[in-house]
Amino acid sequence: MNSIVLCILCSVLSAALAIVVYIAIRKSVQKGRKDDIIRQAELEGEKIKNEKIYQAKEKFLHLKEEHEKVINEKNNAIREAENRIKQKENALNQQNSELGRKNKEADAIRENLKAQLEVIAKKEEEYEKLRAQAISQIENIAGMSAKEAKDQLIQSMKDEARTEAQSYINDVMDEARLTASKEAKRIVINTIQRTATETAIENAVSVFHIDNDEVKGRIIGREGRNIRALEAACGVEIVVDDTPDAILISGFDPVRREIARLSLHQLVVDGRIHPARIEEVVAKVTKQIEDEIMETGKRTCIDLGIHGLSPELVRLIGRMKYRSSYGQNLLKHSREVANISAIMAAELGLNTKLAKRAGLLHDIGKVSEEEPDLPHALLGMKLAEQYKEKPEVCNAIGAHHEEIEMSTTIAPIVMVADAISGARPGARREVIESYIKRLNDMENIASSYNGVTKAYAIQAGRELRVIVGADQVSDADVEKMSAQIAKQIQDEMTYPGQVKITVIREIRSVAIAK
């Protein structure tokens, strides 16, 4: 038992001893390894340290080289700057020396100038004295003071400047006209092409056609009383000659001729032809013509698209149908001018309505019965102002013959349109206009006498019939009046051939039986 325990103890002790020995040996081996690792680490650390030290030295040397390079560059720049400064100092020194020299020269020149100025001042005093003496002598010789001569010189220079300025203005205006000529021609040609043109030559004779020559005797009446009554009522001459199936109505006023023609037509159709009936028919036809004149004026305004005209202006427009301007029908002429003015205004971007209105009214003064002494343009402007037309329209009417200054852009358009309408070949005839004016003047002379009720120029102006009131003019005064009218016409008018003045004094007594 004890041996077994002992054996076991021995075994345990042996095992424990072996374990202790193993642990000791292992610790010894591990300690040797640690020393090797430490030594190796120390060697590697030393190696790394030496490398880092070497790299640091290299970097230090590189930085040192760069630093020295920078320092050298700065030193070079400083030296160059110093050199430039020295050069500038040298230049400034030279400039100072030069300035000093120039100052000395300037002082010398200043002293010289001062001396010269003193000499000049003395000479100026002498010059003023001589000038005053010369002016005094010139004034004595010329007979005018220096101020008057100066004013005359200034006025002469002003006149010369005005002449030169006007010449320059004229040159500029001519150049502007040449520049605008092409465009103006284009507008005018385009306007003419777009406007319907008609030639409207009128004469002073109307023809009344009849069915047979028997009517001529009824129109003449017993001892010519019917034809005399008709001529006196209408103010025209009725020519009944050998012309077959026709009676001529002669008169310069188209309204009178139309009244006579329509009156003859109604009398022939009715069959009752005697003085009382003639006067009744003529009065009725006159009223019809007035209504037709008003209707013509309204229709013309509607056709042209013109609204808001005064009724009196509309009536005057209607009267244009029975008037003529140098042989050209006045209403057709005015309508044509209105259309041309509107087209030209549209081409130029202006107000077409105002242009058309002014074109239609531009010759309204020719049909007015007031103030015949005024030019028709000014009379038309006065009528337009009276009936509240716009200032642009009034100015265009008054300025279309340049009797007043043009103040609007519409005025020259109307003037050009009037010239275009009147300048067409065959549109006007100067002889007719002067003939009608002469007959008007003859009637006006006769109407100016007291007691005259009617005056008619007939037979192409070769006879003037004057009807006087029986209660105002005596038989003795009739002969005296005819002689006076003849003398005044002879003194104041120019006319071909002779003019027969016939003064008619009639007494009519009317009684009514009930």
Short mmCIF file of C-alpha atoms in Angstrom, two decimals:
data_model
loop_
_atom_site.label_atom_id
_atom_site.label_comp_id
_atom_site.label_asym_id
_atom_site.label_seq_id
_atom_site.Cartn_x
_atom_site.Cartn_y
_atom_site.Cartn_z
CA MET A 1 0.00 0.00 0.00
CA ASN A 2 2.66 2.40 1.03
CA SER A 3 4.71 1.41 -1.97
CA ILE A 4 1.86 2.11 -4.23
CA VAL A 5 1.28 5.48 -2.63
CA LEU A 6 4.95 6.07 -2.75
CA CYS A 7 5.07 5.10 -6.37
CA ILE A 8 2.19 7.37 -7.02
CA LEU A 9 3.83 10.20 -5.14
CA CYS A 10 7.07 9.56 -7.00
CA SER A 11 5.19 9.61 -10.25
CA VAL A 12 3.43 12.79 -9.29
CA LEU A 13 6.64 14.39 -8.19
CA SER A 14 8.36 13.27 -11.39
CA ALA A 15 5.56 14.68 -13.46
CA ALA A 16 5.60 17.92 -11.52
CA LEU A 17 9.33 18.16 -11.85
CA ALA A 18 9.09 17.52 -15.57
CA ILE A 19 6.49 20.20 -15.85
CA VAL A 20 8.66 22.66 -13.93
CA VAL A 21 11.66 21.82 -16.07
CA TYR A 22 9.54 22.25 -19.21
CA ILE A 23 8.29 25.58 -18.03
CA ALA A 24 11.80 26.75 -17.17
CA ILE A 25 13.19 25.63 -20.50
CA ARG A 26 10.31 27.30 -22.35
CA LYS A 27 10.83 30.52 -20.47
CA SER A 28 14.52 30.43 -21.33
CA VAL A 29 13.79 29.87 -25.00
CA GLN A 30 11.18 32.65 -25.07
CA LYS A 31 13.59 35.03 -23.36
CA GLY A 32 16.26 34.36 -26.02
CA ARG A 33 13.76 35.05 -28.78
CA LYS A 34 12.71 38.28 -27.16
CA ASP A 35 16.25 39.47 -27.00
CA ASP A 36 16.76 38.66 -30.67
CA ILE A 37 13.59 40.50 -31.63
CA ILE A 38 14.58 43.50 -29.53
CA ARG A 39 18.02 43.60 -31.04
CA GLN A 40 16.61 43.26 -34.52
CA ALA A 41 14.08 46.00 -33.80
CA GLU A 42 16.78 48.23 -32.44
CA LEU A 43 18.84 47.63 -35.57
CA GLU A 44 15.90 48.42 -37.84
CA GLY A 45 15.05 51.49 -35.73
CA GLU A 46 18.62 52.68 -36.00
CA LYS A 47 18.51 52.09 -39.71
CA ILE A 48 15.26 54.00 -40.07
CA LYS A 49 16.60 56.77 -37.89
CA ASN A 50 19.72 57.08 -40.02
CA GLU A 51 17.59 57.18 -43.17
CA LYS A 52 15.31 59.88 -41.73
CA ILE A 53 18.33 61.87 -40.58
CA TYR A 54 19.78 61.57 -44.10
CA GLN A 55 16.50 62.62 -45.70
CA ALA A 56 16.21 65.55 -43.30
CA LYS A 57 19.71 66.64 -44.14
CA GLU A 58 18.98 66.41 -47.87
CA LYS A 59 15.78 68.38 -47.45
CA PHE A 60 17.55 70.94 -45.33
CA LEU A 61 20.26 71.29 -47.94
CA HIS A 62 17.60 71.65 -50.69
CA LEU A 63 15.69 74.30 -48.71
CA LYS A 64 18.93 76.04 -47.98
CA GLU A 65 19.78 76.17 -51.70
CA GLU A 66 16.31 77.53 -52.56
CA HIS A 67 16.54 80.09 -49.77
CA GLU A 68 19.95 81.21 -50.95
CA LYS A 69 18.59 81.44 -54.51
CA VAL A 70 15.67 83.61 -53.38
CA ILE A 71 17.97 85.78 -51.35
CA ASN A 72 20.31 86.18 -54.30
CA GLU A 73 17.38 87.16 -56.56
CA LYS A 74 16.17 89.73 -54.01
CA ASN A 75 19.68 91.05 -53.63
CA ASN A 76 19.93 91.40 -57.43
CA ALA A 77 16.56 93.18 -57.54
CA ILE A 78 17.67 95.50 -54.77
CA ARG A 79 20.88 96.26 -56.59
CA GLU A 80 19.00 96.94 -59.83
CA ALA A 81 16.57 99.22 -57.96
CA GLU A 82 19.48 101.01 -56.38
CA ASN A 83 21.01 101.45 -59.83
CA ARG A 84 17.76 102.86 -61.22
CA ILE A 85 17.41 105.19 -58.27
CA LYS A 86 20.94 106.38 -58.81
CA GLN A 87 20.20 106.96 -62.48
CA LYS A 88 17.03 108.90 -61.61
CA GLU A 89 18.97 110.92 -59.06
CA ASN A 90 21.51 111.73 -61.71
CA ALA A 91 18.73 112.68 -64.16
CA LEU A 92 17.00 114.82 -61.53
CA ASN A 93 20.23 116.49 -60.74
CA GLN A 94 20.73 117.24 -64.42
CA GLN A 95 17.13 118.52 -64.67
CA ASN A 96 17.63 120.70 -61.62
CA SER A 97 20.71 122.09 -63.20
CA GLU A 98 18.85 122.68 -66.47
CA LEU A 99 15.92 124.29 -64.63
CA GLY A 100 18.26 126.50 -62.76
CA ARG A 101 19.84 127.54 -66.02
CA LYS A 102 16.42 128.09 -67.63
CA ASN A 103 15.21 130.07 -64.62
CA LYS A 104 18.14 132.35 -65.03
CA GLU A 105 17.37 132.69 -68.74
CA ALA A 106 13.65 133.26 -67.93
CA ASP A 107 14.55 135.97 -65.44
CA ALA A 108 16.63 137.61 -68.11
CA ILE A 109 13.78 137.28 -70.66
CA ARG A 110 11.28 138.61 -68.09
CA GLU A 111 13.39 141.63 -67.49
CA ASN A 112 13.67 142.12 -71.25
CA LEU A 113 9.89 141.76 -71.73
CA LYS A 114 9.23 144.16 -68.93
CA ALA A 115 11.39 146.68 -70.65
CA GLN A 116 9.63 145.97 -73.97
CA LEU A 117 6.18 146.31 -72.34
CA GLU A 118 7.12 149.65 -71.00
CA VAL A 119 8.15 150.65 -74.51
CA ILE A 120 4.88 149.22 -75.94
CA ALA A 121 2.82 151.07 -73.33
CA LYS A 122 4.47 154.29 -74.35
CA LYS A 123 3.83 153.50 -78.01
CA GLU A 124 0.18 152.65 -77.22
CA GLU A 125 -0.27 156.00 -75.58
CA GLU A 126 1.21 157.61 -78.65
CA TYR A 127 -1.02 155.42 -80.89
CA GLU A 128 -4.18 156.38 -78.96
CA LYS A 129 -3.30 160.02 -79.29
CA LEU A 130 -2.66 159.60 -83.03
CA ARG A 131 -5.84 157.48 -83.40
CA ALA A 132 -7.94 160.11 -81.63
CA GLN A 133 -6.48 162.77 -83.91
CA ALA A 134 -7.12 160.58 -86.99
CA ILE A 135 -10.73 159.84 -85.91
CA SER A 136 -11.30 163.53 -85.30
CA GLN A 137 -9.95 164.35 -88.75
CA ILE A 138 -12.05 161.52 -90.37
CA GLU A 139 -15.19 162.74 -88.58
CA ASN A 140 -14.54 166.23 -89.82
CA ILE A 141 -13.98 164.99 -93.37
CA ALA A 142 -16.84 162.40 -93.41
CA GLY A 143 -19.34 164.54 -91.56
CA MET A 144 -20.37 161.71 -89.15
CA SER A 145 -19.27 160.55 -85.73
CA ALA A 146 -17.37 157.35 -85.03
CA LYS A 147 -20.49 155.86 -83.42
CA GLU A 148 -22.53 156.57 -86.52
CA ALA A 149 -19.83 155.07 -88.73
CA LYS A 150 -19.67 152.03 -86.45
CA ASP A 151 -23.45 151.62 -86.56
CA GLN A 152 -23.37 151.95 -90.34
CA LEU A 153 -20.63 149.30 -90.56
CA ILE A 154 -22.55 146.98 -88.24
CA GLN A 155 -25.72 147.44 -90.29
CA SER A 156 -23.78 146.73 -93.48
CA MET A 157 -22.35 143.57 -91.96
CA LYS A 158 -25.82 142.54 -90.78
CA ASP A 159 -27.21 143.03 -94.27
CA GLU A 160 -24.35 141.04 -95.74
CA ALA A 161 -24.90 138.28 -93.16
CA ARG A 162 -28.62 138.20 -93.93
CA THR A 163 -27.88 137.96 -97.65
CA GLU A 164 -25.44 135.12 -97.11
CA ALA A 165 -27.85 133.38 -94.73
CA GLN A 166 -30.71 133.72 -97.22
CA SER A 167 -28.44 132.38 -99.97
CA TYR A 168 -27.55 129.43 -97.77
CA ILE A 169 -31.21 128.85 -96.94
CA ASN A 170 -32.10 128.96 -100.62
CA ASP A 171 -29.35 126.46 -101.42
CA VAL A 172 -30.60 124.13 -98.68
CA MET A 173 -34.19 124.54 -99.87
CA ASP A 174 -33.18 123.81 -103.46
CA GLU A 175 -31.29 120.73 -102.34
CA ALA A 176 -34.29 119.59 -100.29
CA ARG A 177 -36.59 120.15 -103.26
CA LEU A 178 -34.31 118.11 -105.51
CA THR A 179 -34.12 115.35 -102.92
CA ALA A 180 -37.88 115.30 -102.45
CA SER A 181 -38.65 115.71 -106.15
CA LYS A 182 -38.57 112.00 -106.91
CA GLU A 183 -40.90 111.04 -104.06
CA ALA A 184 -43.23 113.96 -104.81
CA LYS A 185 -43.44 112.95 -108.46
CA ARG A 186 -44.25 109.38 -107.46
CA ILE A 187 -47.08 110.53 -105.17
CA VAL A 188 -48.52 112.94 -107.76
CA ILE A 189 -48.37 110.37 -110.58
CA ASN A 190 -49.93 107.70 -108.38
CA THR A 191 -52.67 110.14 -107.38
CA ILE A 192 -53.44 111.13 -110.97
CA GLN A 193 -53.58 107.48 -112.05
CA ARG A 194 -56.02 106.62 -109.28
CA THR A 195 -58.35 109.56 -109.98
CA ALA A 196 -61.02 109.42 -112.66
CA THR A 197 -60.58 112.47 -114.85
CA GLU A 198 -63.25 113.98 -117.04
CA THR A 199 -63.08 116.98 -119.29
CA ALA A 200 -66.03 119.25 -118.63
CA ILE A 201 -66.01 122.19 -120.97
CA GLU A 202 -69.27 124.13 -120.75
CA ASN A 203 -70.57 126.98 -122.90
CA ALA A 204 -73.02 129.78 -122.41
CA VAL A 205 -75.85 128.38 -124.57
CA SER A 206 -78.50 125.74 -123.84
CA VAL A 207 -80.70 124.14 -126.49
CA PHE A 208 -84.41 123.53 -125.88
CA HIS A 209 -85.81 120.97 -128.30
CA ILE A 210 -89.38 121.29 -129.56
CA ASP A 211 -91.59 118.93 -131.53
CA ASN A 212 -92.54 121.37 -134.28
CA ASP A 213 -91.96 124.96 -135.28
CA GLU A 214 -95.54 125.96 -134.43
CA VAL A 215 -94.53 126.12 -130.78
CA LYS A 216 -92.09 128.93 -131.60
CA GLY A 217 -94.96 131.29 -132.39
CA ARG A 218 -96.74 130.52 -129.13
CA ILE A 219 -93.51 131.10 -127.21
CA ILE A 220 -92.97 134.46 -128.93
CA GLY A 221 -96.57 135.54 -128.27
CA ARG A 222 -98.47 138.53 -129.61
CA GLU A 223 -95.98 141.28 -130.47
CA GLY A 224 -93.32 139.30 -128.57
CA ARG A 225 -94.87 139.77 -125.13
CA ASN A 226 -94.38 136.13 -124.05
CA ILE A 227 -90.70 135.96 -124.96
CA ARG A 228 -90.04 139.35 -123.35
CA ALA A 229 -91.76 138.22 -120.15
CA LEU A 230 -89.75 135.00 -120.13
CA GLU A 231 -86.47 136.83 -120.70
CA ALA A 232 -87.26 139.37 -117.99
CA ALA A 233 -88.27 136.68 -115.48
CA CYS A 234 -85.29 134.37 -116.12
CA GLY A 235 -82.56 136.89 -117.01
CA VAL A 236 -81.54 135.11 -120.22
CA GLU A 237 -81.93 135.69 -123.94
CA ILE A 238 -84.31 133.44 -125.87
CA VAL A 239 -83.13 133.08 -129.46
CA VAL A 240 -85.87 131.91 -131.80
CA ASP A 241 -84.45 131.68 -135.32
CA ASP A 242 -84.58 129.37 -138.30
CA THR A 243 -82.92 126.52 -136.42
CA PRO A 244 -85.28 123.57 -136.93
CA ASP A 245 -86.94 122.02 -133.86
CA ALA A 246 -84.77 124.00 -131.41
CA ILE A 247 -84.80 127.20 -129.40
CA LEU A 248 -81.52 128.61 -128.05
CA ILE A 249 -81.27 129.87 -124.48
CA SER A 250 -78.28 132.21 -124.12
CA GLY A 251 -76.88 133.30 -120.77
CA PHE A 252 -73.62 133.08 -118.85
CA ASP A 253 -75.28 131.87 -115.62
CA PRO A 254 -76.07 128.11 -115.84
CA VAL A 255 -78.71 128.40 -113.09
CA ARG A 256 -80.66 130.97 -115.08
CA ARG A 257 -80.39 128.87 -118.25
CA GLU A 258 -81.63 125.79 -116.42
CA ILE A 259 -84.57 127.72 -114.93
CA ALA A 260 -85.46 129.02 -118.39
CA ARG A 261 -85.17 125.56 -119.97
CA LEU A 262 -87.36 123.85 -117.36
CA SER A 263 -89.87 126.72 -117.47
CA LEU A 264 -90.12 126.44 -121.23
CA HIS A 265 -90.61 122.70 -120.94
CA GLN A 266 -93.49 123.08 -118.45
CA LEU A 267 -95.11 125.88 -120.45
CA VAL A 268 -94.99 123.89 -123.69
CA VAL A 269 -96.34 120.76 -122.00
CA ASP A 270 -99.10 122.73 -120.25
CA GLY A 271 -99.98 124.72 -123.36
CA ARG A 272 -100.91 127.90 -121.49
CA ILE A 273 -98.31 130.49 -122.42
CA HIS A 274 -98.92 134.08 -121.35
CA PRO A 275 -97.01 136.57 -119.14
CA ALA A 276 -98.86 135.79 -115.90
CA ARG A 277 -98.43 132.03 -116.39
CA ILE A 278 -94.79 132.53 -117.31
CA GLU A 279 -94.05 134.36 -114.04
CA GLU A 280 -95.88 131.69 -112.07
CA VAL A 281 -94.01 128.83 -113.74
CA VAL A 282 -90.64 130.58 -113.41
CA ALA A 283 -91.21 131.10 -109.65
CA LYS A 284 -92.19 127.44 -109.27
CA VAL A 285 -89.18 126.20 -111.24
CA THR A 286 -86.88 128.48 -109.27
CA LYS A 287 -88.10 126.80 -106.09
CA GLN A 288 -87.56 123.38 -107.66
CA ILE A 289 -84.01 124.32 -108.66
CA GLU A 290 -83.27 125.47 -105.11
CA ASP A 291 -84.52 122.12 -103.79
CA GLU A 292 -82.45 120.29 -106.40
CA ILE A 293 -79.40 122.34 -105.42
CA MET A 294 -79.85 121.26 -101.80
CA GLU A 295 -80.33 117.63 -102.83
CA THR A 296 -77.23 117.76 -105.03
CA GLY A 297 -75.18 119.11 -102.13
CA LYS A 298 -76.42 116.36 -99.80
CA ARG A 299 -75.78 113.63 -102.37
CA THR A 300 -72.27 114.94 -103.02
CA CYS A 301 -71.43 114.89 -99.30
CA ILE A 302 -72.78 111.35 -98.97
CA ASP A 303 -70.81 110.14 -102.00
CA LEU A 304 -67.58 111.56 -100.59
CA GLY A 305 -68.27 110.41 -97.02
CA ILE A 306 -68.25 113.94 -95.59
CA HIS A 307 -70.57 114.51 -92.63
CA GLY A 308 -71.48 117.34 -90.29
CA LEU A 309 -71.46 120.19 -92.80
CA SER A 310 -73.64 123.22 -92.17
CA PRO A 311 -76.84 123.26 -94.31
CA GLU A 312 -75.72 126.54 -95.86
CA LEU A 313 -72.41 124.98 -96.94
CA VAL A 314 -74.33 122.00 -98.34
CA ARG A 315 -76.49 124.43 -100.36
CA LEU A 316 -73.39 126.19 -101.69
CA ILE A 317 -71.92 122.84 -102.72
CA GLY A 318 -75.12 122.11 -104.65
CA ARG A 319 -74.85 125.49 -106.40
CA MET A 320 -71.45 124.42 -107.73
CA LYS A 321 -73.27 122.15 -110.18
CA TYR A 322 -74.46 125.23 -112.04
CA ARG A 323 -71.20 127.16 -111.90
CA SER A 324 -68.00 126.84 -113.85
CA SER A 325 -64.35 127.69 -113.26
CA TYR A 326 -62.55 128.61 -116.51
CA GLY A 327 -65.13 126.47 -118.33
CA GLN A 328 -64.69 123.49 -115.96
CA ASN A 329 -67.77 122.42 -114.01
CA LEU A 330 -67.13 123.62 -110.47
CA LEU A 331 -68.80 120.69 -108.69
CA LYS A 332 -66.90 118.10 -110.73
CA HIS A 333 -63.70 120.05 -110.17
CA SER A 334 -64.28 120.23 -106.39
CA ARG A 335 -65.12 116.53 -106.16
CA GLU A 336 -61.97 115.73 -108.10
CA VAL A 337 -59.85 117.95 -105.85
CA ALA A 338 -61.38 116.27 -102.77
CA ASN A 339 -60.50 112.79 -104.06
CA ILE A 340 -56.99 113.81 -105.12
CA SER A 341 -56.37 115.48 -101.74
CA ALA A 342 -57.53 112.37 -99.87
CA ILE A 343 -55.28 110.09 -101.92
CA MET A 344 -52.23 112.33 -101.44
CA ALA A 345 -52.93 112.66 -97.71
CA ALA A 346 -53.12 108.87 -97.43
CA GLU A 347 -49.79 108.53 -99.26
CA LEU A 348 -48.21 110.97 -96.78
CA GLY A 349 -49.87 109.47 -93.68
CA LEU A 350 -52.05 112.52 -92.96
CA ASN A 351 -55.74 112.90 -92.06
CA THR A 352 -57.62 111.91 -95.23
CA LYS A 353 -61.02 113.11 -93.96
CA LEU A 354 -59.81 116.66 -93.32
CA ALA A 355 -58.00 116.72 -96.68
CA LYS A 356 -61.13 115.56 -98.52
CA ARG A 357 -63.27 118.11 -96.66
CA ALA A 358 -60.90 120.97 -97.48
CA GLY A 359 -60.66 119.84 -101.12
CA LEU A 360 -64.45 119.87 -101.54
CA LEU A 361 -64.84 123.32 -99.94
CA HIS A 362 -61.76 125.00 -101.46
CA ASP A 363 -63.76 126.90 -104.17
CA ILE A 364 -66.87 127.54 -102.05
CA GLY A 365 -66.21 131.29 -102.31
CA LYS A 366 -66.97 131.22 -106.06
CA VAL A 367 -70.67 130.44 -105.45
CA SER A 368 -71.17 132.88 -102.60
CA GLU A 369 -73.31 135.93 -103.22
CA GLU A 370 -71.62 137.98 -100.50
CA GLU A 371 -68.62 140.35 -100.68
CA PRO A 372 -67.68 139.85 -104.36
CA ASP A 373 -64.69 142.18 -103.91
CA LEU A 374 -62.80 139.58 -101.85
CA PRO A 375 -60.76 136.88 -103.63
CA HIS A 376 -62.74 133.65 -103.71
CA ALA A 377 -60.18 131.83 -101.55
CA LEU A 378 -60.43 134.37 -98.71
CA LEU A 379 -64.20 134.55 -99.09
CA GLY A 380 -64.39 130.74 -98.88
CA MET A 381 -62.21 130.76 -95.76
CA LYS A 382 -64.48 133.38 -94.20
CA LEU A 383 -67.56 131.25 -94.96
CA ALA A 384 -65.89 128.15 -93.51
CA GLU A 385 -65.00 130.02 -90.32
CA GLN A 386 -68.55 131.40 -90.13
CA TYR A 387 -69.98 127.88 -90.25
CA LYS A 388 -67.56 126.49 -87.62
CA GLU A 389 -65.22 124.45 -89.81
CA LYS A 390 -61.92 123.31 -88.28
CA PRO A 391 -58.94 125.71 -88.49
CA GLU A 392 -57.00 123.24 -90.67
CA VAL A 393 -59.80 123.24 -93.25
CA CYS A 394 -60.18 127.04 -93.14
CA ASN A 395 -56.45 127.57 -93.64
CA ALA A 396 -56.34 125.13 -96.57
CA ILE A 397 -59.26 126.96 -98.25
CA GLY A 398 -57.73 130.41 -97.78
CA ALA A 399 -54.19 129.39 -98.76
CA HIS A 400 -54.84 127.32 -101.90
CA HIS A 401 -53.91 130.36 -104.04
CA GLU A 402 -51.26 131.55 -101.52
CA GLU A 403 -53.23 134.64 -100.49
CA ILE A 404 -52.46 133.76 -96.85
CA GLU A 405 -49.64 131.82 -95.24
CA MET A 406 -50.00 128.04 -95.05
CA SER A 407 -50.03 126.88 -91.42
CA THR A 408 -51.01 123.21 -91.87
CA THR A 409 -49.75 120.25 -93.89
CA ILE A 410 -53.16 119.88 -95.56
CA ALA A 411 -52.97 123.32 -97.23
CA PRO A 412 -50.20 122.49 -99.75
CA ILE A 413 -51.94 119.20 -100.56
CA VAL A 414 -55.17 121.03 -101.47
CA MET A 415 -53.19 123.58 -103.52
CA VAL A 416 -51.41 120.82 -105.47
CA ALA A 417 -54.67 118.88 -105.95
CA ASP A 418 -56.35 122.03 -107.32
CA ALA A 419 -53.47 122.53 -109.74
CA ILE A 420 -53.60 118.88 -110.86
CA SER A 421 -57.34 119.02 -111.51
CA GLY A 422 -57.16 122.31 -113.40
CA ALA A 423 -54.00 121.53 -115.38
CA ARG A 424 -55.40 118.54 -117.28
CA PRO A 425 -55.65 119.18 -121.03
CA GLY A 426 -59.13 120.43 -121.94
CA ALA A 427 -60.26 120.82 -118.33
CA ARG A 428 -60.35 124.61 -118.39
CA ARG A 429 -60.75 127.41 -120.83
CA GLU A 430 -59.50 130.83 -119.86
CA VAL A 431 -61.65 132.66 -122.41
CA ILE A 432 -64.93 131.40 -120.92
CA GLU A 433 -63.94 132.47 -117.41
CA SER A 434 -62.92 135.97 -118.44
CA TYR A 435 -66.13 136.25 -120.51
CA ILE A 436 -68.32 135.27 -117.54
CA LYS A 437 -66.43 137.66 -115.25
CA ARG A 438 -67.01 140.49 -117.71
CA LEU A 439 -70.76 139.83 -117.81
CA ASN A 440 -70.90 139.63 -114.00
CA ASP A 441 -69.12 142.98 -113.76
CA MET A 442 -71.60 144.54 -116.17
CA GLU A 443 -74.55 143.32 -114.11
CA ASN A 444 -72.93 144.52 -110.88
CA ILE A 445 -72.39 148.01 -112.32
CA ALA A 446 -76.05 148.27 -113.32
CA SER A 447 -77.29 146.86 -109.98
CA SER A 448 -75.33 149.49 -108.06
CA TYR A 449 -77.73 152.27 -109.20
CA ASN A 450 -80.68 153.22 -107.01
CA GLY A 451 -84.06 151.95 -108.20
CA VAL A 452 -82.66 149.00 -110.20
CA THR A 453 -84.51 145.77 -109.39
CA LYS A 454 -82.92 143.42 -111.95
CA ALA A 455 -80.03 143.56 -114.42
CA TYR A 456 -79.30 140.93 -117.09
CA ALA A 457 -76.40 140.74 -119.53
CA ILE A 458 -77.60 139.02 -122.71
CA GLN A 459 -76.49 138.44 -126.31
CA ALA A 460 -73.01 137.39 -125.19
CA GLY A 461 -72.55 140.69 -123.39
CA ARG A 462 -73.55 142.90 -126.29
CA GLU A 463 -76.72 144.02 -124.49
CA LEU A 464 -77.46 144.89 -120.88
CA ARG A 465 -81.10 144.99 -119.85
CA VAL A 466 -81.85 146.95 -116.68
CA ILE A 467 -85.28 146.75 -115.06
CA VAL A 468 -86.12 149.59 -112.69
CA GLY A 469 -88.97 150.15 -110.27
CA ALA A 470 -91.65 152.47 -111.57
CA ASP A 471 -92.19 153.96 -108.14
CA GLN A 472 -88.48 154.81 -107.68
CA VAL A 473 -87.35 155.95 -111.13
CA SER A 474 -89.21 158.42 -113.38
CA ASP A 475 -89.32 158.39 -117.17
CA ALA A 476 -86.86 161.27 -117.30
CA ASP A 477 -84.44 159.40 -115.03
CA VAL A 478 -84.52 156.32 -117.30
CA GLU A 479 -82.65 158.05 -120.12
CA LYS A 480 -80.22 159.61 -117.69
CA MET A 481 -79.56 156.25 -116.02
CA SER A 482 -78.90 154.45 -119.31
CA ALA A 483 -76.36 157.13 -120.28
CA GLN A 484 -74.64 156.94 -116.89
CA ILE A 485 -74.42 153.14 -117.00
CA ALA A 486 -73.03 153.27 -120.55
CA LYS A 487 -70.39 155.82 -119.55
CA GLN A 488 -69.34 153.82 -116.47
CA ILE A 489 -69.03 150.61 -118.47
CA GLN A 490 -67.03 152.44 -121.13
CA ASP A 491 -64.65 153.93 -118.54
CA GLU A 492 -64.16 150.92 -116.29
CA MET A 493 -64.37 147.87 -118.55
CA THR A 494 -62.63 146.40 -121.56
CA TYR A 495 -64.86 144.58 -124.07
CA PRO A 496 -65.05 143.86 -127.78
CA GLY A 497 -67.54 145.74 -129.98
CA GLN A 498 -70.40 147.71 -128.45
CA VAL A 499 -72.71 147.20 -125.47
CA LYS A 500 -76.34 148.24 -125.73
CA ILE A 501 -77.88 149.38 -122.40
CA THR A 502 -81.68 149.01 -122.30
CA VAL A 503 -83.44 150.42 -119.22
CA ILE A 504 -87.04 149.15 -118.84
CA ARG A 505 -89.60 150.88 -116.65
CA GLU A 506 -92.98 149.20 -116.37
CA ILE A 507 -96.14 150.01 -114.44
CA ARG A 508 -98.38 147.11 -113.54
CA SER A 509 -101.78 147.55 -112.00
CA VAL A 510 -103.35 144.45 -110.47
CA ALA A 511 -106.96 144.22 -109.34
CA ILE A 512 -108.90 141.20 -108.16
CA ALA A 513 -112.61 140.73 -108.95
CA LYS A 514 -114.54 138.71 -106.38
#
